Amino acid sequence: MKRVIVGLSGGVDSSVAAYLLKEQGYEVIGLFMKNWHDDSVTISDECPWLDDSNDAMLVADKLGIPFQTVDLSEQYKERIVDYMFDEYQKGRTPNPDVLCNREIKFDVFMKIALDLGADYVATGHYCRKGELQKDDHPVYQLLSGVDNNKDQSYFLCQLSQAQLAKALFPIGELTKPEVRKIATELDLVTADKKDSQGLCFIGKVRLPEFLQQKLQPKEGVIVEIPATQPMYSQAEPQFSSENDALNYWTRKMDYNRTDGKVVGKHQGAHYFTKGQRKGLAVGGTVEPLFVIDTDVEENVIYTGQGKDHPGLLKKALFVSNNEVHWIREDLKLNVGETMTTQARIRYRQPLQQATLHQLENGLYVVFETLQSAITEGQFVAWYHGDELVGSGVIS
Ligand SMILES: Nc1ncnc2c1ncn2[C@@H]1O[C@H](COP(=O)(O)OP(=O)(O)OP(=O)(O)O)[C@@H](O)[C@H]1O
């Protein structure tokens, strides 16, 4: 009998995942991980991990499976929390959920599970795993969940073949309502529990308060850039090489920053991210202000009115070579090659038609239409239909 260790979070999705695996005849063990030190960077008075671990235990009990907890708060602090601070300090916006999957759930947690004799590690993610044979070797595929509303493949965009080989996603063929129905029929305590917003990190703390714990406030100005200023020339120029064209589409905004006017003050550019609307506290504008760029060195936030402000829009992005990741290693592009794909630059964004260009210095992703708030530090993931083929950190 194959042994599966399922990450039991105390939520409904992993509860049902554990049930389904048992039905399929696996030997199932539930494992809860504690991520947070009570005394470290927790903000709110609540202590949700205790409630969650208790719910996970009750579910395991009801399903009649063994249950254990592991404390991974040290590793979580080192690999996720510290990295978060570091990235914000540099003016980038990291994605803790993607990292948590790559570094914690499918690395530290997975190694513990394998040491406990597991053949597989399962989670309650809404995605599916496929398998192909190529040159007599198995090639694993990461496929989106059938529930379009809940598809979580994006959060797993940094998994490797080795990690996928050992992963199972039992609820990927189901919709959320179907999962809830199963949990209700089984009378699980988690049946009506509200979703954790799919965030393993921000769900537990409020981001601005979290950042203020480590990043010192530093007063600076908010500058508004008028929307009438051209960001790109209206007519596309003639390019002498593909390189020139790609650099043109990914370059920084070309407005003269001194043309903007100071409209307010902020407490630190490193607290802000591109596309952000909340927290600017500047009134009296016709349309709401959005952050179009931050300069953490000069401590200036550049803003513009309206979500279609040209300063927010770009057609392409760049990923440096060491941050390009192919789940489908067999499809990796060589220098000079291109690939037609569909891509997204944030969770739940509908897939966008795009072309990948692998050049000497890195990978360019050129979209068919302008994209809003392409943000450094976030992940771009590219797909072929419902298969997530690769991803990278936006430079
Ligand atoms: N503290 C934890 N301990 C063990 N596994 C976890 C934990 N947190 C998350 N997981 C695993 O990762 C999966 C995705 O986590 P996420 O935080 O996105 O929750 P979710 O989609 O709301 O799922 P759930 O309803 O199971 O909490 C979970 O279904 C679970 O298998």
XYZ file of C-alpha atoms and ligand atoms in Angstrom:
426
model
C 0.000 0.000 0.000
C 1.429 3.395 -0.966
C 1.822 5.882 1.852
C 0.769 9.526 1.356
C 1.406 12.368 3.736
C -1.157 15.083 3.269
C -0.547 18.662 4.388
C -3.549 19.169 6.654
C -3.979 22.909 7.154
C -7.208 22.886 9.098
C -9.031 24.112 5.986
C -11.721 22.397 3.949
C -9.619 21.693 0.845
C -6.931 19.608 2.504
C -9.562 17.845 4.631
C -11.330 16.614 1.523
C -8.006 15.815 -0.145
C -7.187 13.485 2.754
C -10.605 11.840 2.530
C -10.319 11.229 -1.221
C -6.880 9.655 -0.863
C -8.181 7.294 1.764
C -11.056 6.336 -0.521
C -8.528 5.628 -3.256
C -6.841 3.074 -1.024
C -3.725 4.943 0.109
C -2.337 4.781 3.595
C -2.892 8.419 4.617
C -1.167 10.417 7.353
C -2.073 14.036 8.156
C 0.742 16.468 8.893
C 0.214 20.017 10.113
C 3.070 22.522 9.996
C 3.430 25.479 12.226
C 4.932 28.422 10.324
C 4.777 31.212 12.807
C 6.674 31.948 15.947
C 4.223 33.399 18.406
C 6.827 35.906 19.455
C 8.305 36.831 16.081
C 6.572 38.944 13.522
C 2.969 38.221 14.377
C 0.771 41.255 14.400
C -2.735 40.549 15.433
C -3.686 39.258 18.843
C -5.242 36.248 17.206
C -3.253 33.092 17.015
C -4.897 31.282 14.128
C -2.396 28.457 13.919
C -3.653 26.970 17.175
C -7.257 26.897 15.923
C -6.090 25.558 12.590
C -3.989 22.763 14.046
C -6.881 21.824 16.284
C -9.261 21.642 13.324
C -6.732 19.589 11.393
C -6.532 17.160 14.299
C -10.322 16.861 14.505
C -10.506 16.132 10.777
C -7.815 13.455 11.047
C -9.689 11.928 13.947
C -12.947 11.881 12.016
C -11.299 10.307 8.978
C -9.483 7.825 11.166
C -5.985 8.736 10.009
C -2.855 9.321 12.106
C -1.947 12.950 12.668
C 1.261 14.794 13.518
C 2.488 18.369 13.668
C 5.893 19.800 12.776
C 7.315 23.169 13.710
C 8.834 24.791 10.610
C 8.767 28.338 11.906
C 12.567 28.629 11.895
C 12.834 27.604 8.265
C 9.840 29.757 7.368
C 11.443 32.769 8.975
C 14.753 32.179 7.197
C 13.433 31.383 3.772
C 10.251 33.439 3.520
C 9.979 36.183 6.118
C 13.560 37.472 5.848
C 13.398 37.306 2.071
C 10.184 39.350 2.158
C 11.822 42.152 4.113
C 14.864 42.066 1.895
C 12.868 42.350 -1.275
C 10.647 45.189 -0.043
C 13.752 47.003 1.111
C 15.002 46.834 -2.478
C 11.723 48.179 -3.785
C 10.562 44.833 -5.182
C 7.316 43.045 -4.349
C 7.847 39.373 -3.572
C 5.207 36.667 -3.677
C 5.356 34.673 -0.435
C 2.835 32.064 -1.567
C 4.874 30.958 -4.551
C 7.986 30.839 -2.377
C 6.250 29.004 0.424
C 5.350 26.217 -1.988
C 8.825 25.987 -3.498
C 10.814 26.398 -0.283
C 8.602 25.030 2.471
C 5.707 22.796 1.442
C 7.493 21.049 -1.426
C 10.959 21.212 0.073
C 11.377 21.193 3.856
C 7.940 19.695 4.464
C 8.311 17.235 1.614
C 11.700 16.017 2.891
C 10.223 15.395 6.335
C 7.372 13.462 4.743
C 9.717 11.342 2.650
C 11.807 10.639 5.762
C 8.637 9.414 7.408
C 8.398 6.848 4.653
C 5.911 8.620 2.400
C 5.760 7.730 -1.286
C 3.924 10.992 -2.038
C 3.027 14.335 -0.516
C -0.478 15.636 -1.149
C -1.994 19.095 -0.728
C -5.420 20.621 -1.176
C -4.388 22.815 -4.100
C -6.774 23.278 -7.020
C -4.506 21.953 -9.755
C -3.743 18.643 -11.436
C -0.687 16.615 -12.304
C -0.170 14.983 -15.686
C 2.456 12.524 -16.867
C 3.976 11.957 -20.289
C 6.652 9.584 -21.487
C 9.541 11.148 -23.399
C 12.549 9.104 -24.484
C 11.522 6.451 -21.977
C 11.506 8.969 -19.121
C 8.436 10.235 -17.299
C 7.808 13.976 -17.701
C 5.437 15.515 -15.153
C 3.001 18.259 -16.042
C 1.427 20.884 -13.810
C -2.134 21.452 -15.031
C -4.648 24.036 -13.876
C -7.523 22.942 -11.653
C -10.820 22.285 -13.424
C -12.494 24.949 -11.260
C -11.550 28.089 -13.174
C -12.447 30.283 -10.233
C -10.092 28.503 -7.884
C -7.213 27.386 -10.094
C -4.047 27.589 -7.949
C -1.484 26.363 -10.483
C 0.099 29.837 -10.469
C 1.175 29.375 -6.821
C 3.028 26.207 -7.834
C 4.800 27.772 -10.809
C 8.270 27.266 -9.300
C 8.005 23.512 -8.687
C 10.614 21.258 -10.248
C 10.205 17.887 -11.961
C 11.585 16.195 -8.837
C 9.031 17.917 -6.610
C 6.155 17.200 -8.992
C 7.163 13.561 -9.210
C 6.373 13.172 -5.513
C 3.260 15.410 -5.417
C -0.441 14.554 -5.520
C -3.315 17.011 -5.908
C -6.465 15.035 -5.092
C -9.037 17.847 -5.419
C -7.858 19.250 -8.766
C -10.694 17.579 -10.656
C -13.332 19.090 -8.365
C -14.933 22.501 -8.000
C -15.002 24.324 -4.672
C -18.774 23.749 -4.245
C -18.204 20.020 -4.811
C -15.436 20.016 -2.191
C -17.668 21.784 0.332
C -20.481 19.333 -0.391
C -18.255 16.347 0.354
C -17.067 17.969 3.587
C -20.671 18.677 4.626
C -21.769 15.121 3.896
C -18.880 13.855 6.037
C -19.774 16.356 8.750
C -16.198 17.695 8.935
C -15.579 20.702 11.214
C -13.941 22.459 8.317
C -16.975 22.170 5.983
C -18.101 25.794 6.395
C -14.775 27.322 7.295
C -14.102 30.387 5.255
C -11.340 30.349 2.657
C -7.887 31.468 3.702
C -7.834 33.654 0.533
C -5.292 31.224 -0.869
C -2.551 33.165 0.884
C -0.263 31.281 3.188
C 1.225 34.468 4.502
C -0.847 37.599 4.232
C -3.896 35.699 5.389
C -2.246 35.566 8.765
C -1.026 39.142 9.072
C -1.776 42.518 7.582
C 1.011 43.428 5.216
C 1.548 47.130 6.025
C 1.805 46.421 9.749
C 4.078 43.496 9.073
C 6.484 45.590 7.017
C 6.568 48.356 9.576
C 8.036 45.938 12.079
C 11.343 45.734 10.268
C 11.457 48.537 7.717
C 11.941 51.873 9.361
C 9.539 54.681 8.400
C 11.189 57.387 6.330
C 9.172 60.373 5.184
C 9.252 61.212 1.503
C 7.147 62.827 -1.177
C 4.426 61.553 -3.458
C 4.732 62.921 -6.984
C 1.859 62.918 -9.457
C 2.701 62.469 -13.119
C 0.091 63.920 -15.480
C -1.571 61.359 -17.723
C -1.094 63.458 -20.814
C 2.638 62.835 -20.872
C 3.529 60.245 -23.479
C 5.197 57.211 -21.944
C 5.921 55.578 -25.259
C 5.888 57.400 -28.555
C 2.533 56.948 -30.205
C 3.924 55.383 -33.343
C 6.081 52.327 -32.850
C 9.601 53.237 -33.982
C 11.575 51.182 -36.462
C 14.013 48.877 -34.712
C 17.336 47.796 -36.106
C 17.360 44.543 -34.136
C 15.080 42.348 -32.090
C 17.123 43.311 -29.047
C 16.359 46.996 -29.561
C 12.663 46.297 -29.911
C 12.528 44.228 -26.746
C 14.499 46.772 -24.781
C 12.143 49.451 -25.980
C 9.077 47.576 -24.739
C 10.512 46.688 -21.345
C 12.376 49.847 -20.541
C 11.513 52.048 -17.618
C 9.033 54.822 -18.129
C 10.576 57.499 -20.254
C 8.850 60.532 -18.833
C 10.810 63.269 -17.226
C 10.204 62.734 -13.552
C 10.714 66.399 -12.778
C 7.570 67.214 -14.753
C 5.429 65.775 -11.982
C 4.189 67.772 -9.042
C 4.386 66.941 -5.358
C 0.905 66.078 -4.085
C 1.571 64.542 -0.693
C 3.844 62.711 1.707
C 4.397 59.070 2.533
C 6.144 57.183 5.307
C 8.516 55.088 3.192
C 8.645 54.157 -0.492
C 9.586 50.564 0.471
C 6.072 50.004 1.867
C 4.506 50.569 -1.559
C 4.117 48.522 -4.680
C 3.259 49.273 -8.288
C -0.453 49.445 -9.026
C -1.254 50.072 -5.360
C -4.149 52.393 -4.675
C -4.640 52.130 -0.926
C -2.536 53.949 1.611
C -1.608 57.040 -0.415
C -3.972 59.323 1.490
C -4.002 62.019 -1.145
C -7.407 63.555 -1.721
C -8.827 66.014 -4.237
C -7.966 64.191 -7.456
C -10.580 63.598 -10.169
C -9.681 59.926 -10.405
C -7.991 57.846 -7.693
C -4.203 57.857 -7.591
C -2.251 54.682 -8.316
C 1.416 54.033 -7.680
C 3.136 53.854 -11.049
C 6.677 53.551 -9.736
C 8.657 53.697 -6.523
C 12.220 54.869 -6.115
C 13.508 53.448 -2.835
C 16.887 55.116 -3.176
C 15.454 58.618 -3.508
C 12.435 57.613 -1.381
C 9.944 58.991 -3.888
C 6.622 57.494 -4.958
C 5.434 58.322 -8.475
C 1.688 58.197 -9.001
C -0.866 58.815 -11.699
C -4.618 59.228 -11.853
C -6.749 56.285 -12.933
C -5.977 52.641 -13.521
C -5.370 53.281 -17.217
C -2.692 55.877 -16.597
C -0.009 55.275 -19.248
C 2.652 55.033 -16.543
C 1.076 51.769 -15.403
C 1.054 50.142 -18.806
C 3.795 48.117 -20.438
C 3.859 45.623 -23.212
C 6.718 43.408 -22.161
C 8.788 42.233 -19.237
C 12.218 40.766 -18.694
C 13.411 37.787 -16.649
C 17.149 37.368 -16.162
C 18.575 33.960 -17.056
C 19.174 32.792 -13.486
C 15.529 33.475 -12.644
C 13.987 31.616 -15.570
C 12.411 28.340 -14.458
C 11.054 25.651 -16.760
C 8.756 23.071 -15.181
C 8.865 21.430 -18.579
C 12.639 21.277 -18.836
C 12.210 19.517 -22.172
C 10.600 22.655 -23.672
C 13.296 25.105 -22.540
C 14.168 27.674 -25.207
C 17.670 28.106 -26.571
C 19.152 31.521 -27.294
C 17.476 32.968 -30.364
C 14.312 30.858 -30.076
C 10.773 32.107 -29.490
C 7.573 30.464 -28.254
C 3.912 31.435 -28.425
C 2.253 31.105 -25.011
C -0.420 32.435 -22.719
C 0.906 34.114 -19.593
C -0.206 35.726 -16.361
C 1.640 38.107 -14.085
C -0.540 37.634 -11.009
C -2.850 35.063 -9.436
C -6.297 34.966 -11.065
C -5.340 37.192 -13.969
C -6.969 35.744 -17.109
C -4.293 34.248 -19.360
C -2.850 36.752 -21.843
C -1.543 35.981 -25.300
C 2.255 36.409 -25.258
C 5.466 35.485 -27.060
C 8.629 34.419 -25.267
C 11.969 35.511 -26.733
C 15.083 33.877 -25.325
C 18.030 36.206 -25.872
C 21.600 36.024 -24.618
C 20.971 37.981 -21.420
C 17.575 36.554 -20.483
C 13.985 35.931 -21.421
C 11.614 38.595 -22.690
C 7.863 38.075 -22.431
C 6.079 40.274 -24.963
C 2.317 40.543 -24.558
C -0.164 41.088 -27.336
C -1.868 43.854 -25.362
C -0.583 46.364 -22.825
C -0.405 45.057 -19.252
C -1.093 47.049 -16.121
C 1.346 47.255 -13.204
C 3.998 44.740 -14.212
C 5.787 44.516 -10.870
C 9.411 43.646 -10.156
C 9.760 40.678 -7.829
C 6.435 39.112 -8.821
C 6.231 35.956 -10.898
C 5.230 35.619 -14.508
C 3.957 32.136 -15.393
C 3.496 30.893 -18.925
C 1.083 28.232 -20.092
C 0.191 26.067 -23.058
C -3.555 25.868 -22.640
C -4.131 24.431 -19.190
C -0.511 23.393 -18.660
C 1.853 25.648 -16.751
C 5.116 25.274 -18.631
C 7.445 27.705 -16.871
C 7.820 30.840 -14.816
C 10.242 33.529 -13.765
C 10.801 36.461 -11.471
C 10.092 39.773 -13.150
C 13.307 41.824 -13.174
N -0.194 24.803 8.104
C -0.246 23.869 7.153
N 0.103 22.602 7.425
C 0.065 21.623 6.485
N -0.315 21.849 5.233
C -0.672 23.089 4.869
C -0.660 24.179 5.813
N -1.074 25.292 5.176
C -1.334 24.934 3.899
N -1.099 23.612 3.696
C -1.288 22.829 2.461
O -1.229 23.685 1.322
C -2.487 23.680 0.633
C -2.802 25.057 0.089
O -2.754 25.973 1.133
P -3.545 27.341 1.146
O -3.029 28.107 2.303
O -3.517 27.903 -0.205
O -4.977 26.882 1.593
P -6.382 26.641 0.934
O -6.329 26.647 -0.539
O -7.345 27.506 1.634
O -6.583 25.119 1.414
P -7.206 24.596 2.758
O -8.696 24.782 2.613
O -6.810 23.156 2.804
O -6.600 25.411 3.867
C -3.494 23.203 1.674
O -4.626 22.628 1.070
C -2.668 22.211 2.477
O -2.620 20.952 1.853
